[in-house]
Amino acid sequence: MIKISQLTVHYQNIPALENINTEIHQGEMLAVVGANGAGKSTLLKAVMGQLKPAAGCVEFQKYGLKNIAYLPQSQKVDRSFPITVKEFVSAGTWRKTGLWRAFTPLLNKQLSACLSQVGLKNSEHKQIGELSGGQFQRMLFARMLIQDAQILILDEPFNSVDMHTTRDLAAVIQACHAAGKTVIAVIHDMHLVKQYFPEALLLAGRLIAKGPTEQVLTQDNMCKAGFHPAVVNEL
Ligand SMILES: Nc1ncnc2c1ncn2[C@@H]1O[C@H](COP(=O)(O)OP(=O)(O)O)[C@@H](O)[C@H]1O
Ligand SMILES: [Mg+2]
């Protein structure tokens, strides 16, 4: 379980998150939802210990920071770097094996398994710059999977990804959830939230609601979170 207590995060004294109190249970599959600037990415970074809170804390029971794998927003990843898919994905294991570890038979086997799980079989020797948007996202997923972490944190994993890729990658997350992992993902598309995520956490700089998705994504809560009435009426 991850316990978030009175969590407040500032950027240069401007609050991004204020007094968040909630719990994320082990094995939960949670969508983090909120308008632009609501503090979703900030919450993920605070959970990962990348941002120091101005007040409050994040505590882990059982699995801790070492057991987190993170999928960043894809726009934040440099694609021009001259590196192959194999090198990029295996970099996910550096934290465990050290920078100068060799491509052992075990690592090669794990690499193939992860690439085939995301539908990128036989692409390991491609340059990452050659990949389409959807293939690039699949590769980010493979790098997350190879870490074999218990807690998966994903920031907008389906943004600007085509429907086919979204469906495949949503199935990958569902398989992780079925294997008992905790999944925390920022999702913009409310239909995807409803389709795939049993739990939701709604943010607007503060916590609006957290719990079963249908109880969180009510019109009342969505209005409180500052969503446009057109979006709310669609739900
Ligand atoms: N590095 C930063 N420096 C200053 N302000 C930031 C920084 N990152 C985010 N913010 C601000 O904090 C608020 C929350 O940002 P963020 O967590 O990225 O929102 P979301 O992911 O929900 O769109 C926004 O107002 C944003 O402008
Ligand atoms: Mg964000």
Short mmCIF file of C-alpha atoms and ligand atoms in Angstrom, two decimals:
data_model
loop_
_atom_site.label_atom_id
_atom_site.label_comp_id
_atom_site.label_asym_id
_atom_site.label_seq_id
_atom_site.Cartn_x
_atom_site.Cartn_y
_atom_site.Cartn_z
CA MET A 1 0.00 0.00 0.00
CA ILE A 2 1.05 3.59 -0.64
CA LYS A 3 -0.15 6.06 1.98
CA ILE A 4 -0.22 9.72 1.00
CA SER A 5 -0.60 12.07 3.97
CA GLN A 6 -1.13 15.83 3.86
CA LEU A 7 0.97 15.96 0.70
CA THR A 8 1.67 19.50 -0.46
CA VAL A 9 4.01 20.25 -3.37
CA HIS A 10 5.13 23.71 -4.46
CA TYR A 11 7.07 24.97 -7.46
CA GLN A 12 8.90 28.14 -6.44
CA ASN A 13 6.36 28.71 -3.67
CA ILE A 14 3.40 28.30 -6.02
CA PRO A 15 1.28 25.35 -4.88
CA ALA A 16 0.68 22.58 -7.43
CA LEU A 17 -0.82 20.11 -4.94
CA GLU A 18 -2.36 20.91 -1.59
CA ASN A 19 -3.03 18.65 1.33
CA ILE A 20 -3.61 15.35 -0.49
CA ASN A 21 -4.68 12.51 1.78
CA THR A 22 -5.35 9.11 0.24
CA GLU A 23 -4.27 5.50 0.02
CA ILE A 24 -3.43 3.39 -2.99
CA HIS A 25 -3.77 -0.29 -2.27
CA GLN A 26 -1.51 -3.04 -3.44
CA GLY A 27 -2.78 -4.54 -6.70
CA GLU A 28 -4.97 -1.54 -7.48
CA MET A 29 -5.43 -0.40 -11.09
CA LEU A 30 -5.88 3.35 -10.70
CA ALA A 31 -6.51 6.10 -13.24
CA VAL A 32 -5.34 9.57 -12.18
CA VAL A 33 -7.70 12.09 -13.76
CA GLY A 34 -7.91 15.88 -13.85
CA ALA A 35 -7.80 18.91 -16.14
CA ASN A 36 -4.53 20.28 -17.55
CA GLY A 37 -2.37 21.63 -14.75
CA ALA A 38 -4.36 19.75 -12.07
CA GLY A 39 -1.16 18.30 -10.63
CA LYS A 40 -1.35 14.77 -12.05
CA SER A 41 2.29 14.56 -13.15
CA THR A 42 3.32 16.29 -9.94
CA LEU A 43 1.51 13.62 -7.90
CA LEU A 44 3.29 10.82 -9.78
CA LYS A 45 6.67 12.49 -9.29
CA ALA A 46 6.02 13.03 -5.59
CA VAL A 47 5.11 9.36 -5.21
CA MET A 48 8.35 8.40 -6.95
CA GLY A 49 10.36 10.67 -4.69
CA GLN A 50 11.46 12.88 -7.60
CA LEU A 51 9.91 15.97 -6.00
CA LYS A 52 10.35 16.92 -2.39
CA PRO A 53 7.05 17.84 -0.73
CA ALA A 54 6.67 21.22 0.96
CA ALA A 55 4.64 19.34 3.56
CA GLY A 56 3.30 15.86 4.18
CA CYS A 57 4.72 12.56 3.00
CA VAL A 58 4.34 9.42 0.92
CA GLU A 59 4.86 6.14 2.75
CA PHE A 60 5.21 2.67 1.28
CA GLN A 61 4.24 -0.55 2.93
CA LYS A 62 5.84 -3.72 1.59
CA TYR A 63 7.07 -2.52 -1.81
CA GLY A 64 9.10 0.70 -1.84
CA LEU A 65 10.73 3.10 -4.24
CA LYS A 66 13.06 0.44 -5.65
CA ASN A 67 10.04 -1.46 -6.87
CA ILE A 68 8.67 1.27 -9.12
CA ALA A 69 8.92 1.35 -12.90
CA TYR A 70 8.00 4.64 -14.56
CA LEU A 71 6.71 5.35 -18.04
CA PRO A 72 7.26 9.05 -18.75
CA GLN A 73 5.16 11.16 -21.08
CA SER A 74 6.52 10.20 -24.50
CA GLN A 75 7.06 13.82 -25.60
CA LYS A 76 9.63 14.08 -22.80
CA VAL A 77 11.83 11.34 -24.27
CA ASP A 78 14.55 12.34 -26.74
CA ARG A 79 14.02 10.37 -29.94
CA SER A 80 17.00 11.67 -31.84
CA PHE A 81 19.48 9.80 -29.67
CA PRO A 82 21.33 7.23 -31.84
CA ILE A 83 20.52 4.06 -29.97
CA THR A 84 18.82 0.79 -30.93
CA VAL A 85 15.56 -0.54 -29.52
CA LYS A 86 17.53 -3.29 -27.78
CA GLU A 87 19.84 -0.79 -26.08
CA PHE A 88 16.98 1.51 -25.12
CA VAL A 89 14.83 -1.23 -23.58
CA SER A 90 17.68 -2.92 -21.75
CA ALA A 91 18.62 0.45 -20.23
CA GLY A 92 15.54 -0.18 -18.08
CA THR A 93 17.58 -2.78 -16.18
CA TRP A 94 20.63 -0.59 -15.52
CA ARG A 95 19.48 0.28 -12.06
CA LYS A 96 19.58 -3.38 -11.16
CA THR A 97 22.56 -4.63 -13.15
CA GLY A 98 24.82 -1.59 -13.38
CA LEU A 99 25.79 0.43 -16.41
CA TRP A 100 28.45 -1.92 -17.73
CA ARG A 101 26.61 -5.18 -17.46
CA ALA A 102 26.83 -7.44 -20.52
CA PHE A 103 23.98 -8.74 -22.62
CA THR A 104 23.76 -12.04 -20.78
CA PRO A 105 21.63 -14.85 -22.22
CA LEU A 106 19.10 -14.18 -19.45
CA LEU A 107 18.86 -10.49 -20.30
CA ASN A 108 18.48 -11.31 -24.00
CA LYS A 109 15.69 -13.72 -23.17
CA GLN A 110 13.87 -11.16 -21.02
CA LEU A 111 14.32 -8.58 -23.72
CA SER A 112 12.75 -10.81 -26.37
CA ALA A 113 9.87 -11.67 -24.05
CA CYS A 114 9.14 -8.01 -23.28
CA LEU A 115 9.37 -6.96 -26.92
CA SER A 116 7.02 -9.70 -28.02
CA GLN A 117 4.60 -8.83 -25.21
CA VAL A 118 4.28 -5.30 -26.61
CA GLY A 119 4.11 -6.45 -30.24
CA LEU A 120 7.63 -5.36 -31.23
CA LYS A 121 9.14 -8.73 -32.02
CA ASN A 122 12.14 -8.58 -34.37
CA SER A 123 12.58 -4.82 -33.96
CA GLU A 124 15.47 -4.89 -31.52
CA HIS A 125 18.09 -3.77 -34.03
CA LYS A 126 16.10 -0.80 -35.33
CA GLN A 127 17.19 2.71 -34.37
CA ILE A 128 14.64 4.30 -32.03
CA GLY A 129 14.35 7.25 -34.45
CA GLU A 130 12.94 4.90 -37.11
CA LEU A 131 9.91 3.93 -35.02
CA SER A 132 6.40 5.27 -35.59
CA GLY A 133 4.64 6.99 -32.68
CA GLY A 134 2.79 3.81 -31.76
CA GLN A 135 5.93 1.67 -32.00
CA PHE A 136 7.82 4.15 -29.85
CA GLN A 137 5.15 3.91 -27.17
CA ARG A 138 5.30 0.11 -27.34
CA MET A 139 9.04 0.38 -26.79
CA LEU A 140 8.55 2.58 -23.70
CA PHE A 141 6.20 -0.09 -22.37
CA ALA A 142 8.85 -2.79 -22.98
CA ARG A 143 11.39 -0.74 -21.03
CA MET A 144 8.91 -0.51 -18.17
CA LEU A 145 8.13 -4.24 -18.26
CA ILE A 146 11.75 -5.41 -18.27
CA GLN A 147 12.24 -3.82 -14.84
CA ASP A 148 9.80 -6.39 -13.44
CA ALA A 149 8.68 -3.88 -10.80
CA GLN A 150 5.66 -4.34 -8.52
CA ILE A 151 4.42 -0.77 -8.95
CA LEU A 152 3.93 0.67 -12.44
CA ILE A 153 3.53 4.42 -12.82
CA LEU A 154 2.51 5.69 -16.27
CA ASP A 155 2.10 9.32 -17.33
CA GLU A 156 -0.38 9.63 -20.21
CA PRO A 157 0.49 6.26 -21.74
CA PHE A 158 -2.20 6.53 -24.44
CA ASN A 159 -1.73 10.13 -25.53
CA SER A 160 -1.40 10.52 -29.29
CA VAL A 161 -1.43 6.77 -29.68
CA ASP A 162 -3.70 5.13 -32.29
CA MET A 163 -6.65 2.96 -31.27
CA HIS A 164 -5.01 -0.32 -32.20
CA THR A 165 -1.90 0.44 -30.12
CA THR A 166 -4.03 1.70 -27.24
CA ARG A 167 -5.98 -1.55 -27.19
CA ASP A 168 -2.80 -3.66 -27.23
CA LEU A 169 -1.07 -1.61 -24.54
CA ALA A 170 -4.18 -1.48 -22.35
CA ALA A 171 -4.16 -5.29 -22.51
CA VAL A 172 -0.51 -5.27 -21.40
CA ILE A 173 -1.42 -3.18 -18.34
CA GLN A 174 -4.39 -5.39 -17.61
CA ALA A 175 -2.11 -8.43 -17.66
CA CYS A 176 0.21 -6.70 -15.15
CA HIS A 177 -2.79 -5.93 -12.95
CA ALA A 178 -3.96 -9.55 -13.21
CA ALA A 179 -0.47 -10.61 -12.09
CA GLY A 180 -0.99 -8.59 -8.88
CA LYS A 181 1.00 -5.47 -9.75
CA THR A 182 -0.13 -2.01 -8.72
CA VAL A 183 -0.85 0.22 -11.74
CA ILE A 184 -1.15 4.03 -11.45
CA ALA A 185 -1.74 5.84 -14.75
CA VAL A 186 -2.63 9.37 -15.79
CA ILE A 187 -5.41 8.99 -18.38
CA HIS A 188 -7.14 11.78 -20.29
CA ASP A 189 -9.77 9.85 -22.19
CA MET A 190 -12.67 9.22 -19.78
CA HIS A 191 -13.93 6.37 -21.96
CA LEU A 192 -10.62 4.56 -21.49
CA VAL A 193 -10.80 5.23 -17.76
CA LYS A 194 -14.25 3.66 -17.58
CA GLN A 195 -13.34 0.78 -19.83
CA TYR A 196 -10.09 -0.30 -18.20
CA PHE A 197 -9.67 1.23 -14.74
CA PRO A 198 -11.73 -0.01 -11.78
CA GLU A 199 -10.44 2.82 -9.54
CA ALA A 200 -9.97 6.52 -10.20
CA LEU A 201 -8.43 9.49 -8.42
CA LEU A 202 -9.70 12.94 -9.45
CA LEU A 203 -7.44 15.94 -8.88
CA ALA A 204 -7.74 19.71 -9.18
CA GLY A 205 -4.71 20.85 -7.22
CA ARG A 206 -6.48 19.16 -4.33
CA LEU A 207 -8.11 15.76 -4.09
CA ILE A 208 -11.69 15.83 -5.37
CA ALA A 209 -12.43 12.11 -5.05
CA LYS A 210 -10.80 8.69 -5.00
CA GLY A 211 -12.51 5.31 -5.19
CA PRO A 212 -14.43 3.08 -7.60
CA THR A 213 -14.44 4.79 -11.00
CA GLU A 214 -18.21 5.14 -11.38
CA GLN A 215 -18.40 6.82 -7.96
CA VAL A 216 -15.55 9.21 -8.78
CA LEU A 217 -16.49 10.29 -12.30
CA THR A 218 -19.86 11.75 -11.40
CA GLN A 219 -21.04 14.97 -13.04
CA ASP A 220 -20.85 16.70 -9.68
CA ASN A 221 -17.22 15.71 -9.12
CA MET A 222 -16.22 16.52 -12.69
CA CYS A 223 -17.70 20.02 -12.33
CA LYS A 224 -15.80 20.47 -9.06
CA ALA A 225 -12.64 19.46 -10.91
CA GLY A 226 -13.23 22.25 -13.39
CA PHE A 227 -14.14 20.19 -16.45
CA HIS A 228 -16.10 21.87 -19.18
CA PRO A 229 -19.83 21.04 -19.05
CA ALA A 230 -19.62 19.53 -22.55
CA VAL A 231 -17.11 16.95 -21.29
CA VAL A 232 -19.22 16.30 -18.22
CA ASN A 233 -22.44 15.82 -20.22
CA GLU A 234 -20.75 13.26 -22.40
CA LEU A 235 -20.12 10.94 -19.45
N1 LIG B 1 8.83 22.40 -13.19
C1 LIG B 1 7.82 23.24 -12.92
N2 LIG B 1 8.06 24.51 -12.55
C2 LIG B 1 7.05 25.37 -12.25
N3 LIG B 1 5.75 25.02 -12.31
C3 LIG B 1 5.44 23.78 -12.68
C4 LIG B 1 6.46 22.82 -13.01
N4 LIG B 1 5.85 21.65 -13.34
C5 LIG B 1 4.54 21.87 -13.22
N5 LIG B 1 4.29 23.14 -12.83
C6 LIG B 1 2.95 23.72 -12.58
O1 LIG B 1 2.30 22.94 -11.59
C7 LIG B 1 0.94 22.71 -11.92
C8 LIG B 1 0.67 21.22 -12.04
O2 LIG B 1 1.43 20.71 -13.12
P1 LIG B 1 1.35 19.20 -13.57
O3 LIG B 1 1.51 18.32 -12.39
O4 LIG B 1 2.33 19.02 -14.68
O5 LIG B 1 -0.15 19.10 -14.11
P2 LIG B 1 -0.86 17.97 -15.00
O6 LIG B 1 0.09 16.84 -15.15
O7 LIG B 1 -2.11 17.62 -14.25
O8 LIG B 1 -1.21 18.64 -16.31
C9 LIG B 1 0.69 23.49 -13.20
O9 LIG B 1 0.16 24.73 -12.87
C10 LIG B 1 2.07 23.62 -13.80
O10 LIG B 1 2.15 24.79 -14.59
MG MG B 2 1.00 15.95 -16.78
#
